[in-house]
Rosetta silent file (secondary structure, phi, psi, omega in degrees, C-alpha in Angstrom):
SEQUENCE: MEAFIATGLIGISLGSQYTLLALGFTLIFGILGVVNFAHGGFYVMGGYVAYYCTAVLGLPYPVAVLAALIGTAALGWLLEALILERVIDDHQATLMATMGFYLVMATTVLLIFGAESPEFSFPVSGVWRAGGVYFPYANMIVLAVCLAAILFVYWLVYGTNVGRAMRAMAEDRAVASALGMRTKALFPFAFALATGLAGMTGALVTPILALAPHIGDPVLAFSFLTVILGGLGSVTGATVAAFIVGLVEAYAAVYLGGSKGALTLFVLVLVILVVRPQGILGKEVRRS
SCORE:     score description
SCORE:     0.000 S_00000001
   1 L     0.000  -39.909  179.557   12.821  -19.492   -9.184 S_00000001
   2 H   -61.474  -42.243  179.007   11.905  -16.786  -11.726 S_00000001
   3 H   -64.789  -36.700  178.953    8.305  -18.024  -11.827 S_00000001
   4 H   -63.815  -43.223  179.521    8.192  -18.047   -8.016 S_00000001
   5 H   -67.044  -43.155  179.743    9.350  -14.405   -7.860 S_00000001
   6 H   -62.437  -39.982  177.637    6.940  -13.326  -10.606 S_00000001
   7 H   -64.649  -38.037  177.028    4.051  -15.002   -8.783 S_00000001
   8 H   -62.658  -38.850  177.778    5.098  -13.209   -5.602 S_00000001
   9 H   -64.136  -41.364  176.727    4.967   -9.852   -7.397 S_00000001
  10 H   -63.621  -40.489  178.533    1.442  -10.620   -8.620 S_00000001
  11 H   -62.897  -39.786  176.567    0.499  -11.619   -5.074 S_00000001
  12 H   -65.220  -39.565  177.093    1.835   -8.332   -3.703 S_00000001
  13 H   -62.366  -44.932  176.352   -0.128   -6.462   -6.361 S_00000001
  14 H   -61.603  -40.940  179.803   -3.292   -8.348   -5.379 S_00000001
  15 H   -61.817  -37.758  178.493   -2.537   -7.656   -1.723 S_00000001
  16 H   -66.523  -36.668  177.383   -2.296   -3.910   -2.336 S_00000001
  17 H   -67.396  -45.497  178.679   -5.696   -3.974   -4.055 S_00000001
  18 H   -63.976  -31.376  179.693   -7.269   -6.002   -1.242 S_00000001
  19 H   -63.274  -45.497  179.431   -5.691   -3.622    1.275 S_00000001
  20 H   -60.831  -41.990  178.781   -7.519   -0.603   -0.146 S_00000001
  21 H   -66.468  -43.788 -177.684  -10.804   -2.497   -0.071 S_00000001
  22 H   -69.452  -35.947  178.221  -10.180   -3.868    3.428 S_00000001
  23 H   -61.145  -45.370  178.243   -9.070   -0.497    4.833 S_00000001
  24 H   -62.403  -42.932 -178.469  -12.326    1.087    3.734 S_00000001
  25 H   -63.612  -45.029 -176.645  -14.353   -1.807    5.103 S_00000001
  26 H   -74.385  -29.547  175.487  -12.597   -1.820    8.484 S_00000001
  27 H   -63.417  -43.611 -179.985  -12.731    1.986    8.827 S_00000001
  28 H   -64.716  -43.413 -179.378  -16.508    1.912    8.435 S_00000001
  29 H   -69.328  -43.723 -176.308  -16.893   -0.936   10.893 S_00000001
  30 H   -66.392  -38.398 -174.509  -14.408    0.430   13.416 S_00000001
  31 H   -90.624  -44.338 -176.171  -15.738    3.994   13.486 S_00000001
  32 H   -97.818  -17.624 -174.249  -19.438    3.591   12.718 S_00000001
  33 L    72.168   25.263 -176.211  -19.971   -0.020   13.765 S_00000001
  34 L  -110.933  129.448  170.471  -21.552   -0.660   10.366 S_00000001
  35 L   -88.479  107.865 -171.154  -20.938   -3.751    8.216 S_00000001
  36 L   -85.823   96.028  178.644  -21.169   -2.163    4.779 S_00000001
  37 L   -74.640   -4.998  176.926  -22.783   -4.693    2.437 S_00000001
  38 L   -93.096    4.532 -173.912  -22.682   -2.068   -0.325 S_00000001
  39 H   -59.880  -44.111  177.939  -18.868   -2.055   -0.387 S_00000001
  40 H   -64.127  -31.003  178.802  -18.653   -4.243   -3.484 S_00000001
  41 H   -66.190  -36.214  177.493  -21.203   -2.025   -5.200 S_00000001
  42 H   -69.128  -33.258  173.877  -18.959    1.024   -4.843 S_00000001
  43 H   -60.510  -47.825  178.838  -16.122   -1.004   -6.401 S_00000001
  44 H   -63.182  -44.189 -178.708  -18.370   -1.760   -9.386 S_00000001
  45 H   -61.300  -40.060  177.389  -19.584    1.832   -9.562 S_00000001
  46 H   -61.127  -40.992  177.879  -15.996    3.090   -9.652 S_00000001
  47 H   -63.410  -42.892 -178.098  -15.237    0.819  -12.589 S_00000001
  48 H   -73.266  -33.094  175.526  -18.264    1.977  -14.563 S_00000001
  49 H   -63.723  -44.341  178.420  -17.614    5.653  -13.829 S_00000001
  50 H   -64.042  -40.825  178.099  -14.068    5.255  -15.161 S_00000001
  51 H   -62.289  -45.119 -179.055  -15.361    3.364  -18.199 S_00000001
  52 H   -63.400  -40.751 -178.699  -17.969    6.054  -18.964 S_00000001
  53 H   -65.080  -37.530 -177.741  -15.398    8.828  -18.605 S_00000001
  54 H   -84.273  -45.559 -172.904  -12.951    7.176  -21.020 S_00000001
  55 H   -79.960  -35.786 -175.077  -15.279    5.495  -23.535 S_00000001
  56 L  -100.129  -48.191 -177.363  -18.079    8.081  -23.738 S_00000001
  57 L   -86.011  -15.569  178.914  -16.588   11.378  -22.590 S_00000001
  58 L    71.536   25.709 -179.258  -13.136   10.685  -24.021 S_00000001
  59 L   -81.180  153.865  175.235  -11.307   11.762  -20.864 S_00000001
  60 L   -61.724  150.178 -176.438   -7.773   10.549  -20.069 S_00000001
  61 H   -58.873  -43.867  177.539   -7.639    7.447  -17.903 S_00000001
  62 H   -58.319  -37.142  177.149   -6.012    9.173  -14.863 S_00000001
  63 H   -66.323  -37.225  178.593   -8.829   11.744  -14.901 S_00000001
  64 H   -64.599  -40.040  177.278  -11.346    8.899  -15.092 S_00000001
  65 H   -63.739  -42.822  178.089   -9.813    7.254  -11.999 S_00000001
  66 H   -63.061  -40.501  178.129   -9.983   10.570  -10.144 S_00000001
  67 H   -63.705  -39.248  177.442  -13.629   10.979  -11.215 S_00000001
  68 H   -63.829  -41.843  178.098  -14.403    7.483   -9.917 S_00000001
  69 H   -60.784  -50.594 -177.298  -12.752    8.323   -6.592 S_00000001
  70 H   -67.644  -41.715 -177.772  -14.651   11.596   -6.178 S_00000001
  71 H   -64.188  -46.394 -179.761  -17.958   10.195   -7.459 S_00000001
  72 H   -71.637  -31.903  175.654  -18.040    7.169   -5.191 S_00000001
  73 H   -65.422  -42.605  178.227  -16.845    9.227   -2.205 S_00000001
  74 H   -64.374  -40.287  178.795  -19.675   11.716   -2.783 S_00000001
  75 H   -65.420  -39.670  177.096  -22.181    8.864   -3.115 S_00000001
  76 H   -65.383  -39.249  177.237  -20.909    7.320    0.115 S_00000001
  77 H   -59.893  -45.385 -179.779  -21.182   10.661    1.900 S_00000001
  78 H   -65.019  -40.626  179.097  -24.815   10.989    0.807 S_00000001
  79 H   -59.727  -45.097 -178.472  -25.619    7.413    1.827 S_00000001
  80 H   -70.572  -45.865 -173.894  -24.303    7.962    5.344 S_00000001
  81 H   -70.122  -36.298 -173.768  -25.680   11.481    5.842 S_00000001
  82 H   -95.106  -27.253 -174.042  -29.153   10.878    4.416 S_00000001
  83 L  -118.441  -59.709 -172.870  -29.880    7.239    5.287 S_00000001
  84 H   -67.303  -32.186 -178.635  -27.461    5.563    7.693 S_00000001
  85 H   -59.258  -29.397 -178.558  -27.236    8.517   10.073 S_00000001
  86 H   -75.390  -24.087 -175.924  -30.914    8.009   10.924 S_00000001
  87 H  -127.887   27.568 -169.812  -30.423    4.356   11.928 S_00000001
  88 L   -62.002  -27.143 -178.156  -26.735    4.340   12.902 S_00000001
  89 L   -94.499   -0.481  178.281  -27.337    2.604   16.264 S_00000001
  90 L  -105.144  100.760 -173.816  -29.599   -0.092   14.807 S_00000001
  91 H   -63.373  -38.305  179.343  -27.254   -2.754   13.389 S_00000001
  92 H   -65.706  -39.287  179.218  -30.014   -4.688   11.685 S_00000001
  93 H   -67.254  -38.932  178.614  -31.300   -1.538    9.995 S_00000001
  94 H   -67.513  -36.897  175.734  -27.835   -0.558    8.762 S_00000001
  95 H   -60.477  -46.950 -178.825  -27.340   -4.050    7.320 S_00000001
  96 H   -66.475  -38.327 -178.519  -30.634   -3.819    5.454 S_00000001
  97 H   -66.464  -45.260 -179.451  -29.944   -0.256    4.306 S_00000001
  98 H   -69.580  -37.019  177.586  -26.497   -1.034    2.886 S_00000001
  99 H   -65.680  -42.085  177.881  -27.712   -4.248    1.272 S_00000001
 100 H   -64.245  -38.171  179.351  -30.642   -2.407   -0.283 S_00000001
 101 H   -67.042  -35.916  176.086  -28.348    0.348   -1.543 S_00000001
 102 H   -62.532  -43.192  178.513  -26.107   -2.254   -3.154 S_00000001
 103 H   -63.742  -37.201  177.671  -29.088   -3.710   -4.990 S_00000001
 104 H   -64.494  -45.528  179.510  -30.085   -0.229   -6.154 S_00000001
 105 H   -63.422  -44.068 -179.091  -26.569    0.454   -7.484 S_00000001
 106 H   -63.984  -40.767  179.359  -26.347   -2.948   -9.210 S_00000001
 107 H   -68.055  -39.289  178.192  -29.760   -2.516  -10.822 S_00000001
 108 H   -62.131  -45.606  177.751  -28.931    1.015  -11.970 S_00000001
 109 H   -61.163  -40.808 -179.280  -25.695   -0.166  -13.599 S_00000001
 110 H   -64.830  -40.412 -179.205  -27.580   -3.039  -15.251 S_00000001
 111 H   -70.110  -37.567 -175.763  -30.247   -0.723  -16.658 S_00000001
 112 H   -81.214  -44.845 -171.646  -27.783    1.852  -17.987 S_00000001
 113 H  -106.094  -12.360 -178.807  -24.953   -0.344  -19.294 S_00000001
 114 L    84.977  174.554 -176.300  -26.619   -3.727  -19.752 S_00000001
 115 L   -84.314  -17.512 -178.449  -25.545   -7.178  -18.594 S_00000001
 116 L   -75.855  146.321  177.247  -22.690   -7.580  -21.087 S_00000001
 117 L   -74.174  124.484  179.371  -19.135   -6.739  -20.046 S_00000001
 118 L   -73.261  160.873  176.576  -17.993   -3.578  -21.874 S_00000001
 119 L   -80.172   98.596 -175.995  -14.662   -3.344  -23.672 S_00000001
 120 L  -132.351  107.825 -175.557  -12.615   -1.628  -21.007 S_00000001
 121 L  -122.123  154.685  179.099   -8.865   -2.153  -21.104 S_00000001
 122 L   -68.829  137.546 -174.656   -5.941   -0.662  -19.252 S_00000001
 123 L   -70.610  -13.099 -179.266   -4.268    2.097  -21.317 S_00000001
 124 L  -114.010  129.712  178.265   -0.762    0.731  -20.732 S_00000001
 125 L  -119.871 -178.453  179.164    0.316   -2.661  -22.071 S_00000001
 126 L    99.971  169.171 -175.170    3.552   -4.596  -22.167 S_00000001
 127 E  -132.436  135.190  173.940    5.600   -6.528  -19.670 S_00000001
 128 E   -83.039  133.178 -177.880    8.617   -5.554  -17.600 S_00000001
 129 E  -122.297  135.934  173.566   11.404   -8.140  -17.822 S_00000001
 130 E  -140.746   97.295 -173.531   14.381   -8.672  -15.542 S_00000001
 131 L    69.235 -121.742  177.077   16.141  -11.894  -16.392 S_00000001
 132 L   -99.441    9.381 -178.924   13.474  -14.548  -16.278 S_00000001
 133 E   -94.963  130.814 -179.858   11.061  -12.470  -14.152 S_00000001
 134 E  -121.014  136.487  178.716    8.036  -10.981  -15.897 S_00000001
 135 E  -147.186  116.934 -177.477    5.682   -8.371  -14.438 S_00000001
 136 E   -59.457  141.384  178.019    3.003   -6.553  -16.491 S_00000001
 137 H   -61.226  -35.060  179.898    3.311   -2.778  -16.581 S_00000001
 138 H   -60.653  -46.488  178.354   -0.404   -2.481  -15.788 S_00000001
 139 H   -65.584  -33.417  178.615    0.017   -4.393  -12.527 S_00000001
 140 H   -65.153  -42.857  179.599    3.115   -2.342  -11.744 S_00000001
 141 H   -66.330  -44.997  179.079    1.212    0.932  -12.133 S_00000001
 142 H   -61.169  -41.703  178.150   -1.737   -0.330  -10.098 S_00000001
 143 H   -60.565  -44.820 -179.066    0.646   -1.503   -7.369 S_00000001
 144 H   -63.106  -44.821 -179.661    2.359    1.906   -7.231 S_00000001
 145 H   -65.658  -42.576 -179.902   -0.943    3.809   -7.045 S_00000001
 146 H   -63.976  -41.966  179.117   -2.368    1.445   -4.416 S_00000001
 147 H   -64.439  -39.207  177.128    0.748    1.712   -2.242 S_00000001
 148 H   -63.311  -40.936  178.988    0.616    5.518   -2.481 S_00000001
 149 H   -66.800  -38.704  178.312   -3.053    5.441   -1.450 S_00000001
 150 H   -62.885  -44.565  178.057   -2.286    3.081    1.454 S_00000001
 151 H   -61.908  -38.034  177.808    0.450    5.418    2.711 S_00000001
 152 H   -63.316  -43.161 -179.842   -1.970    8.345    2.440 S_00000001
 153 H   -63.347  -42.046  178.864   -4.592    6.502    4.506 S_00000001
 154 H   -64.734  -40.240  177.488   -2.029    5.658    7.189 S_00000001
 155 H   -63.746  -42.118 -179.281   -0.863    9.268    7.296 S_00000001
 156 H   -64.110  -43.954 -174.958   -4.461   10.459    7.555 S_00000001
 157 H   -75.039  -39.162 -172.867   -5.396    7.994   10.306 S_00000001
 158 H  -108.024   -9.735 -175.408   -2.222    8.202   12.406 S_00000001
 159 H  -120.538    5.368 -179.363   -0.700   11.572   11.522 S_00000001
 160 L  -129.077  162.869  177.422   -3.559   14.079   11.484 S_00000001
 161 H   -66.455  -35.002  177.673   -6.082   15.446   13.966 S_00000001
 162 H   -62.723  -43.821  178.958   -8.914   14.068   11.854 S_00000001
 163 H   -63.823  -41.734  178.333   -7.383   10.602   12.053 S_00000001
 164 H   -63.435  -37.301  177.311   -6.891   10.856   15.802 S_00000001
 165 H   -65.891  -40.623  179.472  -10.535   11.884   16.147 S_00000001
 166 H   -64.789  -40.843  178.714  -11.643    8.918   14.035 S_00000001
 167 H   -67.184  -35.065  176.494   -9.579    6.511   16.157 S_00000001
 168 H   -65.439  -39.796  177.385  -11.038    8.041   19.302 S_00000001
 169 H   -64.081  -36.818  179.888  -14.539    7.512   17.905 S_00000001
 170 H   -68.811  -35.142 -179.084  -13.653    3.889   17.162 S_00000001
 171 H   -72.240  -49.950 -178.340  -12.389    3.336   20.719 S_00000001
 172 L  -156.462  101.028 -175.613  -15.311    4.934   22.586 S_00000001
 173 H   -64.173  -40.067 -177.077  -17.921    6.930   20.717 S_00000001
 174 H   -64.946  -45.924 -179.729  -19.661    8.246   23.847 S_00000001
 175 H   -65.615  -42.516 -179.883  -16.468    9.582   25.439 S_00000001
 176 H   -61.973  -40.500  177.969  -15.260   11.076   22.149 S_00000001
 177 H   -66.144  -38.626  179.556  -18.586   12.854   21.682 S_00000001
 178 H   -65.724  -27.245  178.795  -18.462   14.142   25.258 S_00000001
 179 L   -83.430    2.721  173.840  -15.023   15.608   24.511 S_00000001
 180 L    98.440    8.663  179.187  -16.514   17.667   21.705 S_00000001
 181 L   -75.041  138.247 -170.633  -15.685   15.578   18.627 S_00000001
 182 L   -90.055   96.338  179.954  -18.182   16.171   15.830 S_00000001
 183 H   -66.366  -33.134 -179.122  -19.736   12.842   14.933 S_00000001
 184 H   -61.528  -26.571  178.104  -22.057   14.499   12.401 S_00000001
 185 H   -96.917  -36.716 -175.864  -19.010   15.430   10.337 S_00000001
 186 H   -70.646  -38.401 -177.388  -16.696   12.492   11.102 S_00000001
 187 H   -62.121  -54.617  178.970  -19.166    9.737   10.235 S_00000001
 188 H   -64.966  -30.472  177.387  -19.914   10.813    6.649 S_00000001
 189 H   -64.956  -45.807  179.011  -16.245   11.695    6.123 S_00000001
 190 H   -62.648  -40.634  179.952  -15.133    8.203    7.171 S_00000001
 191 H   -67.110  -40.952  178.205  -17.797    6.626    4.994 S_00000001
 192 H   -64.818  -39.264  177.488  -16.831    8.793    2.007 S_00000001
 193 H   -61.451  -45.404 -178.219  -13.163    7.903    2.474 S_00000001
 194 H   -65.426  -46.238 -178.148  -13.978    4.185    2.525 S_00000001
 195 H   -71.262  -31.513  175.591  -16.280    4.241   -0.495 S_00000001
 196 H   -64.705  -39.946  176.373  -13.872    6.467   -2.409 S_00000001
 197 H   -62.675  -42.114  178.589  -11.097    3.913   -1.857 S_00000001
 198 H   -64.043  -43.582  179.625  -13.396    1.142   -3.115 S_00000001
 199 H   -64.999  -40.565  177.987  -14.370    3.171   -6.185 S_00000001
 200 H   -64.850  -39.855  177.454  -10.765    4.027   -7.007 S_00000001
 201 H   -62.092  -41.685  177.377   -9.790    0.360   -6.677 S_00000001
 202 H   -61.993  -40.935  179.466  -12.581   -0.591   -9.067 S_00000001
 203 H   -66.043  -32.340 -179.064  -11.415    2.013  -11.592 S_00000001
 204 H   -80.393  -38.545 -168.167   -7.844    0.693  -11.387 S_00000001
 205 H   -92.873  -37.411 -174.761   -8.499   -3.042  -11.368 S_00000001
 206 L   -61.132  -30.112  174.855  -11.532   -3.666  -13.610 S_00000001
 207 L   -66.340  -23.566  179.911   -9.657   -2.744  -16.830 S_00000001
 208 L   -87.293  -42.464 -177.134   -7.170   -5.514  -15.992 S_00000001
 209 L   -92.625  -85.943 -179.417   -9.606   -8.165  -14.747 S_00000001
 210 L  -164.464  154.375  177.326  -13.209   -7.642  -15.850 S_00000001
 211 L  -126.544  119.074  179.570  -16.052   -5.153  -15.568 S_00000001
 212 L  -157.462  157.068 -176.022  -19.606   -6.420  -15.115 S_00000001
 213 L   -62.579  -23.417 -172.390  -22.587   -5.553  -12.887 S_00000001
 214 L   -96.344    0.777 -172.587  -22.216   -8.698  -10.752 S_00000001
 215 L   -75.838   -3.656  178.933  -18.508   -8.496   -9.821 S_00000001
 216 H   -72.480  -23.339 -177.574  -19.236   -6.730   -6.545 S_00000001
 217 H   -64.410  -52.802  177.636  -20.236   -9.981   -4.809 S_00000001
 218 H   -64.782  -30.030  177.610  -16.760  -11.616   -4.709 S_00000001
 219 H   -63.854  -44.570  177.371  -15.227   -8.233   -3.834 S_00000001
 220 H   -61.827  -42.702 -178.831  -17.491   -7.972   -0.793 S_00000001
 221 H   -63.061  -45.196 -179.579  -16.672  -11.572    0.189 S_00000001
 222 H   -67.937  -37.310  177.972  -12.903  -11.026   -0.037 S_00000001
 223 H   -62.554  -45.788 -179.515  -13.157   -7.708    1.839 S_00000001
 224 H   -64.362  -43.190  178.773  -15.139   -9.322    4.632 S_00000001
 225 H   -61.015  -44.202 -178.017  -12.780  -12.295    4.760 S_00000001
 226 H   -65.381  -43.385 -178.425   -9.715  -10.050    4.917 S_00000001
 227 H   -66.038  -40.809  177.522  -11.107   -7.822    7.655 S_00000001
 228 H   -64.672  -42.567  179.751  -12.102  -10.807    9.811 S_00000001
 229 H   -62.944  -41.475 -179.028   -8.679  -12.390    9.307 S_00000001
 230 H   -75.595  -25.989 -176.470   -6.884   -9.166   10.253 S_00000001
 231 L   114.350  117.303 -175.034   -9.139   -8.407   13.199 S_00000001
 232 L   -57.266  125.728  178.093  -12.327   -6.353   13.030 S_00000001
 233 L    88.461   -4.246 -178.782  -11.543   -2.657   13.365 S_00000001
 234 L   -95.561  115.488 -179.985   -7.759   -3.065   13.084 S_00000001
 235 H   -66.997  -47.058  179.736   -6.253   -0.968   10.276 S_00000001
 236 H   -66.627  -39.233  177.981   -2.844   -2.633   10.499 S_00000001
 237 H   -61.945  -40.373  177.935   -4.422   -6.067   10.819 S_00000001
 238 H   -63.417  -38.336  179.282   -6.461   -5.489    7.658 S_00000001
 239 H   -65.902  -48.390  179.779   -3.288   -4.486    5.802 S_00000001
 240 H   -61.481  -46.039 -178.434   -1.313   -7.543    6.932 S_00000001
 241 H   -63.741  -37.190 -179.019   -4.216   -9.881    6.200 S_00000001
 242 H   -63.497  -42.419  178.807   -4.773   -8.374    2.744 S_00000001
 243 H   -70.744  -33.534  174.664   -1.205   -9.067    1.660 S_00000001
 244 H   -63.102  -46.336  179.751   -1.400  -12.597    3.107 S_00000001
 245 H   -61.703  -43.386 -179.944   -4.605  -13.226    1.149 S_00000001
 246 H   -62.674  -44.764 -179.469   -3.077  -11.806   -2.031 S_00000001
 247 H   -67.925  -43.825  178.789    0.079  -13.924   -1.790 S_00000001
 248 H   -62.670  -42.967  179.709   -1.784  -17.107   -0.882 S_00000001
 249 H   -62.161  -43.370 -178.401   -4.247  -16.577   -3.726 S_00000001
 250 H   -65.653  -51.347 -177.488   -1.472  -15.984   -6.262 S_00000001
 251 H   -66.805  -39.294 -179.659    0.732  -18.926   -5.266 S_00000001
 252 H   -67.748  -38.221  179.524   -2.201  -21.307   -4.808 S_00000001
 253 H   -65.469  -36.389 -178.360   -3.680  -20.374   -8.193 S_00000001
 254 H   -77.053  -44.296 -170.953   -0.359  -21.013   -9.952 S_00000001
 255 H   -98.048  -17.637 -179.233    0.755  -24.176   -8.179 S_00000001
 256 L  -118.131  -20.553 -175.894   -2.579  -25.759   -7.175 S_00000001
 257 L   101.308  161.105 -172.170   -5.128  -24.442   -9.667 S_00000001
 258 H   -58.275  -55.529 -176.201   -8.070  -22.057   -9.314 S_00000001
 259 H   -67.355  -40.513  178.030  -10.545  -24.123   -7.257 S_00000001
 260 H   -68.181  -31.053  177.499   -7.846  -25.646   -5.054 S_00000001
 261 H   -63.936  -45.379  177.655   -6.362  -22.184   -4.583 S_00000001
 262 H   -62.795  -40.558  178.651   -9.625  -20.828   -3.187 S_00000001
 263 H   -63.293  -41.796  177.817   -9.941  -23.886   -0.944 S_00000001
 264 H   -59.485  -42.744 -179.576   -6.392  -23.373    0.338 S_00000001
 265 H   -62.057  -45.944 -177.676   -7.158  -19.755    1.179 S_00000001
 266 H   -69.532  -36.201  176.942  -10.280  -20.596    3.164 S_00000001
 267 H   -64.197  -42.098  178.251   -8.550  -23.453    5.012 S_00000001
 268 H   -60.462  -44.722  179.912   -5.707  -21.088    5.971 S_00000001
 269 H   -62.025  -42.567  179.705   -8.183  -18.512    7.260 S_00000001
 270 H   -62.668  -42.194 -179.963  -10.007  -21.163    9.303 S_00000001
 271 H   -63.434  -45.013 -179.677   -6.751  -22.398   10.837 S_00000001
 272 H   -63.093  -41.395 -177.970   -5.648  -18.879   11.781 S_00000001
 273 H   -71.800  -29.124  174.893   -9.038  -18.051   13.304 S_00000001
 274 H   -67.082  -42.927  179.606   -9.060  -21.295   15.302 S_00000001
 275 H   -72.341  -38.608 -176.440   -5.652  -20.407   16.759 S_00000001
 276 L  -136.928   85.669 -173.581   -6.467  -16.708   17.126 S_00000001
 277 L   -60.288  -27.614 -179.108  -10.263  -16.065   16.996 S_00000001
 278 L   -80.671    0.717 -178.832   -9.880  -12.278   17.265 S_00000001
 279 L    94.605  175.135 -174.053   -7.822  -12.180   14.069 S_00000001
 280 L   -60.584  -49.358 -177.885   -4.148  -11.483   13.460 S_00000001
 281 L  -123.819   19.608  179.077   -4.038   -8.084   15.171 S_00000001
 282 L   -76.474  159.670 -179.597   -7.549   -7.860   16.593 S_00000001
 283 L   -90.206  138.253  178.818   -8.185   -7.159   20.261 S_00000001
 284 L   -72.463  133.476 -179.904   -9.421   -9.944   22.447 S_00000001
 285 L   -83.073  125.284 -179.862  -12.887   -9.333   23.826 S_00000001
 286 L   -83.090  136.456  179.196  -12.993   -9.594   27.610 S_00000001
 287 L  -108.413  139.313  179.782  -15.862  -11.529   29.087 S_00000001
 288 L   -85.426    0.000    0.000  -17.291  -10.767   32.482 S_00000001
C-alpha cells in the first residue's frame, strides 16, 4: 500500500508538470489556432537558461527559474509578433514556422552547449518519509510550484478581463475583434504566457530528469497527446488529461515496466478517443 501511495504522489507530480505544458499548448491552439511545434524547444531552452544562470553566472536557483520564465516568454512574444503574426491565418505556414523555429533553437543550444548532457542537479536533495511512504523533496517542491502556476493560469483565464478577452478570441475571433478586443496585443501575450510556462517547466524538471538538446521531442509528443485527450482548446480538459497521463505513466512504469507503461498509456488514449472523439471535455463539432 505504501508503494502504491508513493507511486500516486509521483504520478500527481508528473501530472502537474504535464499540465503546465498542456495549458500553454492548448492556449496557443485555442486562441491563435496554431499548433506550436516549437513547444518542446521552449522547454529545452528554459532548462539551459536555468543551467547557465546557476553554473556560469552563479545565480541562486530560484532566480534562474525566474530568468528561464522571463527569457522564454520574451522569446515567444518575439516569435509571435515578428513571424507568426504575418501568417497567422495560414495553418500550413504556422506549422512550418514553429517547426523551423524549434530547429533553430535546438541547433543553437547544440552549438553553444554541445551534445553532452551538462551536470545540472536540483539544489535540494533528500526524501520525505511518512511511515512507509517516500517522496523526494525535489518532486515536492516542483509539485508545489507547478500547482501555484496552474492556479495562477486559471485565475488569469477565468478571473481577469484579459482572460475573458482571450476566451472570447478563442470562441469567435471575428466577433471579438468587432467588439474592440485588441488581437495585436492579445496574440503575443497568449503566446508569451504559453512559452513562459514551458520554459519554467523545463527549468524545474530538467535538473531532476535530464538536460540535453534533444529532450524537446518527447515533451512535444506528450503535450500534443495530452491536449488531444483533454479536448483541443479546453483548458480544464487539458488539466484533467494531464493528471490522468501522469498517473497512468507512473503506475504503469512501476507495475508493468517502461515499454509496457508507454504502451498502456497509448492504448488508454485510443480507447478514450474511440468512445469520445472530441476528447474528455472537448466540444463536439457539429456537421451540416
